[in-house]
PDB file of C-alpha atoms in Angstrom:
ATOM      1  CA  UNK A   1     -13.333  34.879 -10.230  1.00 47.00           C
ATOM      2  CA  UNK A   2     -10.369  35.166  -7.987  1.00 49.00           C
ATOM      3  CA  UNK A   3     -10.689  32.497  -5.615  1.00 52.00           C
ATOM      4  CA  UNK A   4     -11.623  30.156  -9.459  1.00 51.00           C
ATOM      5  CA  UNK A   5      -8.017  31.666 -10.346  1.00 51.00           C
ATOM      6  CA  UNK A   6      -6.386  31.444  -7.530  1.00 51.00           C
ATOM      7  CA  UNK A   7      -7.212  27.348  -6.657  1.00 53.00           C
ATOM      8  CA  UNK A   8      -6.806  26.458 -10.867  1.00 50.00           C
ATOM      9  CA  UNK A   9      -3.083  28.256  -9.523  1.00 53.00           C
ATOM     10  CA  UNK A  10      -2.694  26.491  -6.679  1.00 52.00           C
ATOM     11  CA  UNK A  11      -3.954  22.999  -8.349  1.00 65.00           C
ATOM     12  CA  UNK A  12      -1.296  23.907 -11.571  1.00 81.00           C
ATOM     13  CA  UNK A  13       1.079  24.364  -9.113  1.00 78.00           C
ATOM     14  CA  UNK A  14       0.947  21.257  -6.772  1.00 82.00           C
ATOM     15  CA  UNK A  15       0.575  19.663 -10.351  1.00 84.00           C
ATOM     16  CA  UNK A  16       3.724  20.461 -11.173  1.00 81.00           C
ATOM     17  CA  UNK A  17       5.562  19.718  -7.962  1.00 81.00           C
ATOM     18  CA  UNK A  18       4.150  16.308  -7.799  1.00 84.00           C
ATOM     19  CA  UNK A  19       5.672  15.549 -11.992  1.00 84.00           C
ATOM     20  CA  UNK A  20       8.690  17.038  -9.921  1.00 83.00           C
ATOM     21  CA  UNK A  21       8.845  14.953  -7.455  1.00 85.00           C
ATOM     22  CA  UNK A  22       8.548  11.969  -9.614  1.00 87.00           C
ATOM     23  CA  UNK A  23      11.063  12.810 -12.316  1.00 83.00           C
ATOM     24  CA  UNK A  24      14.408  11.731 -11.875  1.00 85.00           C
ATOM     25  CA  UNK A  25      15.897  15.251 -12.071  1.00 88.00           C
ATOM     26  CA  UNK A  26      13.297  17.014 -10.139  1.00 87.00           C
ATOM     27  CA  UNK A  27      15.060  19.273  -8.169  1.00 88.00           C
ATOM     28  CA  UNK A  28      17.799  19.594 -11.002  1.00 90.00           C
ATOM     29  CA  UNK A  29      15.001  21.028 -12.910  1.00 89.00           C
ATOM     30  CA  UNK A  30      13.592  23.289 -10.271  1.00 89.00           C
ATOM     31  CA  UNK A  31      16.299  24.703  -9.178  1.00 92.00           C
ATOM     32  CA  UNK A  32      17.531  25.640 -13.105  1.00 92.00           C
ATOM     33  CA  UNK A  33      13.579  27.258 -12.804  1.00 90.00           C
ATOM     34  CA  UNK A  34      14.787  29.060 -10.100  1.00 92.00           C
ATOM     35  CA  UNK A  35      17.521  30.576 -11.876  1.00 94.00           C
ATOM     36  CA  UNK A  36      15.468  31.192 -14.528  1.00 94.00           C
ATOM     37  CA  UNK A  37      13.698  33.476 -12.968  1.00 94.00           C
ATOM     38  CA  UNK A  38      16.333  34.547 -10.507  1.00 94.00           C
ATOM     39  CA  UNK A  39      17.609  36.147 -14.362  1.00 96.00           C
ATOM     40  CA  UNK A  40      14.489  37.154 -15.486  1.00 95.00           C
ATOM     41  CA  UNK A  41      14.136  39.175 -11.828  1.00 95.00           C
ATOM     42  CA  UNK A  42      17.188  40.629 -12.962  1.00 95.00           C
ATOM     43  CA  UNK A  43      16.319  41.760 -16.558  1.00 96.00           C
ATOM     44  CA  UNK A  44      13.002  43.442 -15.290  1.00 94.00           C
ATOM     45  CA  UNK A  45      14.856  45.609 -12.595  1.00 93.00           C
ATOM     46  CA  UNK A  46      17.290  46.130 -15.466  1.00 94.00           C
ATOM     47  CA  UNK A  47      14.649  47.159 -18.146  1.00 94.00           C
ATOM     48  CA  UNK A  48      12.669  49.611 -15.015  1.00 92.00           C
ATOM     49  CA  UNK A  49      15.716  51.253 -13.745  1.00 92.00           C
ATOM     50  CA  UNK A  50      16.927  52.417 -16.978  1.00 94.00           C
ATOM     51  CA  UNK A  51      13.662  53.135 -18.365  1.00 93.00           C
ATOM     52  CA  UNK A  52      13.098  55.163 -15.328  1.00 93.00           C
ATOM     53  CA  UNK A  53      16.260  57.019 -15.477  1.00 93.00           C
ATOM     54  CA  UNK A  54      15.410  57.905 -19.851  1.00 95.00           C
ATOM     55  CA  UNK A  55      11.977  59.409 -18.114  1.00 94.00           C
ATOM     56  CA  UNK A  56      13.874  61.501 -15.163  1.00 94.00           C
ATOM     57  CA  UNK A  57      16.556  62.899 -17.895  1.00 96.00           C
ATOM     58  CA  UNK A  58      13.478  63.526 -20.234  1.00 95.00           C
ATOM     59  CA  UNK A  59      11.256  65.218 -17.863  1.00 94.00           C
ATOM     60  CA  UNK A  60      13.801  67.178 -15.920  1.00 94.00           C
ATOM     61  CA  UNK A  61      15.048  68.201 -19.509  1.00 95.00           C
ATOM     62  CA  UNK A  62      11.616  69.128 -20.300  1.00 94.00           C
ATOM     63  CA  UNK A  63      11.262  71.004 -17.365  1.00 94.00           C
ATOM     64  CA  UNK A  64      14.006  73.077 -17.519  1.00 94.00           C
ATOM     65  CA  UNK A  65      13.324  73.708 -21.094  1.00 94.00           C
ATOM     66  CA  UNK A  66       9.696  74.913 -20.358  1.00 92.00           C
ATOM     67  CA  UNK A  67      10.645  76.799 -17.274  1.00 92.00           C
ATOM     68  CA  UNK A  68      12.912  78.604 -19.269  1.00 92.00           C
ATOM     69  CA  UNK A  69      10.999  79.553 -21.755  1.00 89.00           C
ATOM     70  CA  UNK A  70       8.266  80.249 -19.670  1.00 88.00           C
ATOM     71  CA  UNK A  71       9.070  83.787 -18.286  1.00 88.00           C
ATOM     72  CA  UNK A  72      10.124  84.995 -22.422  1.00 85.00           C
ATOM     73  CA  UNK A  73       6.192  83.480 -23.453  1.00 84.00           C
ATOM     74  CA  UNK A  74       4.559  85.855 -21.677  1.00 83.00           C
ATOM     75  CA  UNK A  75       6.795  89.146 -21.513  1.00 83.00           C
ATOM     76  CA  UNK A  76       5.113  90.583 -24.009  1.00 80.00           C
ATOM     77  CA  UNK A  77       0.767  90.277 -23.816  1.00 79.00           C
ATOM     78  CA  UNK A  78      -2.049  89.731 -26.019  1.00 80.00           C
ATOM     79  CA  UNK A  79      -0.383  87.687 -28.976  1.00 81.00           C
ATOM     80  CA  UNK A  80      -1.702  84.542 -30.673  1.00 86.00           C
ATOM     81  CA  UNK A  81      -1.588  81.290 -28.257  1.00 85.00           C
ATOM     82  CA  UNK A  82      -0.206  83.084 -25.719  1.00 84.00           C
ATOM     83  CA  UNK A  83      -2.212  81.257 -23.749  1.00 86.00           C
ATOM     84  CA  UNK A  84      -2.133  78.117 -24.146  1.00 89.00           C
ATOM     85  CA  UNK A  85       1.380  77.819 -24.624  1.00 89.00           C
ATOM     86  CA  UNK A  86       1.519  79.282 -20.937  1.00 89.00           C
ATOM     87  CA  UNK A  87      -0.754  76.589 -20.389  1.00 92.00           C
ATOM     88  CA  UNK A  88       1.201  73.911 -22.432  1.00 92.00           C
ATOM     89  CA  UNK A  89       4.166  74.690 -20.671  1.00 92.00           C
ATOM     90  CA  UNK A  90       2.316  74.614 -17.299  1.00 93.00           C
ATOM     91  CA  UNK A  91       1.209  71.437 -17.997  1.00 94.00           C
ATOM     92  CA  UNK A  92       4.342  70.249 -18.683  1.00 93.00           C
ATOM     93  CA  UNK A  93       5.952  71.733 -15.440  1.00 94.00           C
ATOM     94  CA  UNK A  94       3.164  69.351 -13.453  1.00 95.00           C
ATOM     95  CA  UNK A  95       3.820  65.987 -15.485  1.00 94.00           C
ATOM     96  CA  UNK A  96       7.517  66.546 -15.210  1.00 94.00           C
ATOM     97  CA  UNK A  97       7.155  66.999 -11.053  1.00 94.00           C
ATOM     98  CA  UNK A  98       4.766  64.391 -11.498  1.00 94.00           C
ATOM     99  CA  UNK A  99       6.440  61.431 -13.420  1.00 93.00           C
ATOM    100  CA  UNK A 100       9.678  62.448 -10.406  1.00 92.00           C
ATOM    101  CA  UNK A 101       7.149  61.259  -8.086  1.00 91.00           C
ATOM    102  CA  UNK A 102       6.710  58.609  -9.908  1.00 90.00           C
ATOM    103  CA  UNK A 103       9.701  57.067 -10.335  1.00 90.00           C
ATOM    104  CA  UNK A 104      10.442  58.222  -6.942  1.00 89.00           C
ATOM    105  CA  UNK A 105       8.094  56.342  -5.610  1.00 87.00           C
ATOM    106  CA  UNK A 106       8.605  53.085  -7.835  1.00 86.00           C
ATOM    107  CA  UNK A 107      12.395  53.143  -6.567  1.00 85.00           C
ATOM    108  CA  UNK A 108      11.232  53.353  -3.320  1.00 84.00           C
ATOM    109  CA  UNK A 109       8.960  51.377  -2.083  1.00 80.00           C
ATOM    110  CA  UNK A 110       6.090  50.315  -4.990  1.00 83.00           C
ATOM    111  CA  UNK A 111       8.618  48.557  -7.184  1.00 88.00           C
ATOM    112  CA  UNK A 112      12.514  48.282  -7.792  1.00 90.00           C
ATOM    113  CA  UNK A 113      13.399  48.092  -3.537  1.00 90.00           C
ATOM    114  CA  UNK A 114      10.954  45.279  -3.143  1.00 90.00           C
ATOM    115  CA  UNK A 115      12.015  43.336  -6.011  1.00 91.00           C
ATOM    116  CA  UNK A 116      15.766  43.782  -5.395  1.00 92.00           C
ATOM    117  CA  UNK A 117      15.067  42.664  -1.788  1.00 93.00           C
ATOM    118  CA  UNK A 118      12.420  39.325  -3.386  1.00 94.00           C
ATOM    119  CA  UNK A 119      15.544  38.623  -5.318  1.00 94.00           C
ATOM    120  CA  UNK A 120      18.626  38.696  -3.227  1.00 95.00           C
ATOM    121  CA  UNK A 121      15.580  36.520  -0.660  1.00 96.00           C
ATOM    122  CA  UNK A 122      15.570  33.978  -3.458  1.00 95.00           C
ATOM    123  CA  UNK A 123      18.853  33.707  -4.899  1.00 95.00           C
ATOM    124  CA  UNK A 124      19.940  33.172  -0.889  1.00 96.00           C
ATOM    125  CA  UNK A 125      17.197  30.119  -0.714  1.00 96.00           C
ATOM    126  CA  UNK A 126      17.734  28.745  -4.189  1.00 94.00           C
ATOM    127  CA  UNK A 127      21.588  28.805  -3.120  1.00 96.00           C
ATOM    128  CA  UNK A 128      20.983  26.812   0.457  1.00 96.00           C
ATOM    129  CA  UNK A 129      18.636  24.560  -1.732  1.00 94.00           C
ATOM    130  CA  UNK A 130      21.058  24.222  -4.221  1.00 95.00           C
ATOM    131  CA  UNK A 131      23.799  23.121  -1.705  1.00 96.00           C
ATOM    132  CA  UNK A 132      22.716  21.336   0.207  1.00 96.00           C
ATOM    133  CA  UNK A 133      21.187  19.562  -3.169  1.00 94.00           C
ATOM    134  CA  UNK A 134      24.486  19.036  -4.219  1.00 95.00           C
ATOM    135  CA  UNK A 135      25.611  17.757  -0.601  1.00 97.00           C
ATOM    136  CA  UNK A 136      23.011  15.067  -0.474  1.00 95.00           C
ATOM    137  CA  UNK A 137      23.365  14.348  -3.910  1.00 94.00           C
ATOM    138  CA  UNK A 138      27.255  13.339  -2.868  1.00 96.00           C
ATOM    139  CA  UNK A 139      26.011  11.192  -0.049  1.00 97.00           C
ATOM    140  CA  UNK A 140      23.975   9.398  -1.826  1.00 95.00           C
ATOM    141  CA  UNK A 141      26.520   8.812  -4.523  1.00 96.00           C
ATOM    142  CA  UNK A 142      29.005   7.616  -1.916  1.00 97.00           C
ATOM    143  CA  UNK A 143      26.810   5.468  -0.685  1.00 97.00           C
ATOM    144  CA  UNK A 144      25.762   3.729  -4.037  1.00 96.00           C
ATOM    145  CA  UNK A 145      30.087   3.649  -4.240  1.00 97.00           C
ATOM    146  CA  UNK A 146      30.063   1.847  -0.906  1.00 97.00           C
ATOM    147  CA  UNK A 147      27.357  -0.528  -1.853  1.00 97.00           C
ATOM    148  CA  UNK A 148      28.557  -1.804  -4.060  1.00 97.00           C
ATOM    149  CA  UNK A 149      31.945  -2.237  -2.951  1.00 97.00           C
ATOM    150  CA  UNK A 150      30.222  -4.241  -0.136  1.00 97.00           C
ATOM    151  CA  UNK A 151      28.864  -6.454  -2.527  1.00 97.00           C
ATOM    152  CA  UNK A 152      31.535  -6.904  -4.746  1.00 97.00           C
ATOM    153  CA  UNK A 153      33.943  -7.882  -1.482  1.00 97.00           C
ATOM    154  CA  UNK A 154      30.260  -9.834  -0.547  1.00 97.00           C
ATOM    155  CA  UNK A 155      30.453 -12.309  -4.254  1.00 97.00           C
ATOM    156  CA  UNK A 156      34.631 -12.151  -3.018  1.00 97.00           C
ATOM    157  CA  UNK A 157      34.114 -13.522   0.290  1.00 96.00           C
ATOM    158  CA  UNK A 158      31.167 -15.829  -1.610  1.00 96.00           C
ATOM    159  CA  UNK A 159      33.668 -17.341  -4.259  1.00 96.00           C
ATOM    160  CA  UNK A 160      35.400 -17.608  -1.763  1.00 95.00           C
ATOM    161  CA  UNK A 161      33.467 -19.600   0.579  1.00 95.00           C
ATOM    162  CA  UNK A 162      32.076 -21.802  -2.283  1.00 95.00           C
ATOM    163  CA  UNK A 163      36.091 -22.520  -3.025  1.00 94.00           C
ATOM    164  CA  UNK A 164      36.659 -23.393   0.756  1.00 94.00           C
ATOM    165  CA  UNK A 165      33.332 -25.829   1.115  1.00 91.00           C
ATOM    166  CA  UNK A 166      33.939 -27.604  -2.446  1.00 92.00           C
ATOM    167  CA  UNK A 167      37.623 -28.499  -1.334  1.00 91.00           C
ATOM    168  CA  UNK A 168      36.973 -29.498   2.031  1.00 91.00           C
ATOM    169  CA  UNK A 169      33.729 -32.500   0.382  1.00 88.00           C
ATOM    170  CA  UNK A 170      36.621 -33.066  -2.171  1.00 88.00           C
ATOM    171  CA  UNK A 171      38.991 -34.082   1.301  1.00 86.00           C
ATOM    172  CA  UNK A 172      36.524 -35.558   3.125  1.00 86.00           C
ATOM    173  CA  UNK A 173      35.472 -37.490  -0.132  1.00 85.00           C
ATOM    174  CA  UNK A 174      39.045 -37.948  -0.696  1.00 79.00           C
ATOM    175  CA  UNK A 175      40.108 -39.013   2.721  1.00 76.00           C
ATOM    176  CA  UNK A 176      37.211 -41.448   2.493  1.00 73.00           C
ATOM    177  CA  UNK A 177      37.882 -43.436  -0.636  1.00 72.00           C
ATOM    178  CA  UNK A 178      42.030 -43.528   0.378  1.00 62.00           C
ATOM    179  CA  UNK A 179      43.742 -40.340  -0.460  1.00 47.00           C
ATOM    180  CA  UNK A 180      45.476 -37.678   1.900  1.00 47.00           C
ATOM    181  CA  UNK A 181      43.462 -34.911   2.044  1.00 45.00           C
ATOM    182  CA  UNK A 182      46.039 -32.384   2.068  1.00 51.00           C
ATOM    183  CA  UNK A 183      46.536 -32.347  -1.239  1.00 50.00           C
ATOM    184  CA  UNK A 184      43.034 -31.562  -2.467  1.00 48.00           C
ATOM    185  CA  UNK A 185      42.202 -28.623   0.405  1.00 49.00           C
ATOM    186  CA  UNK A 186      43.004 -25.563  -0.988  1.00 48.00           C
ATOM    187  CA  UNK A 187      45.865 -23.169   0.663  1.00 48.00           C
ATOM    188  CA  UNK A 188      43.375 -20.341   1.585  1.00 49.00           C
ATOM    189  CA  UNK A 189      40.523 -22.406   3.802  1.00 52.00           C
TER     190      UNK A 189
END
């Protein structure tokens, strides 16, 4: 089942790549999507970090309260539900310790730091690709402008050639019928 899902994912990724390659703004759309992922990862990190801060603050306060109240509740013996309350306080203290350990693991090596590193790597790659894309787009635009200028210059020169050619033809015809060629030939030829 996992292989089938991963093959579907690969074919979906390949299909998306193919669609983006055929689209005129495919690279821009891909770069926008990459920027969106970066923002999403940042928002997830902010949420997780704030949630961990709230959890840590809560469990520290809970552990502090449990440790303060535990000796008071154990002072006297044989009170109603005393053992239940003491066990509940012990559980709160243990849960606080485990929550702090879990938050530490999430912060250091399991989630937050790896996601931060991946986001930084992703942003660097995205910015590098965006800069290269913009540079190549400018080169293409410059080449298109140069091509248009060259076509205009070619057309202008071709028109000049046609006028000169026509003027020479008229001058040659004029010589044949006795007119002077100098009156008919354009100065540019």
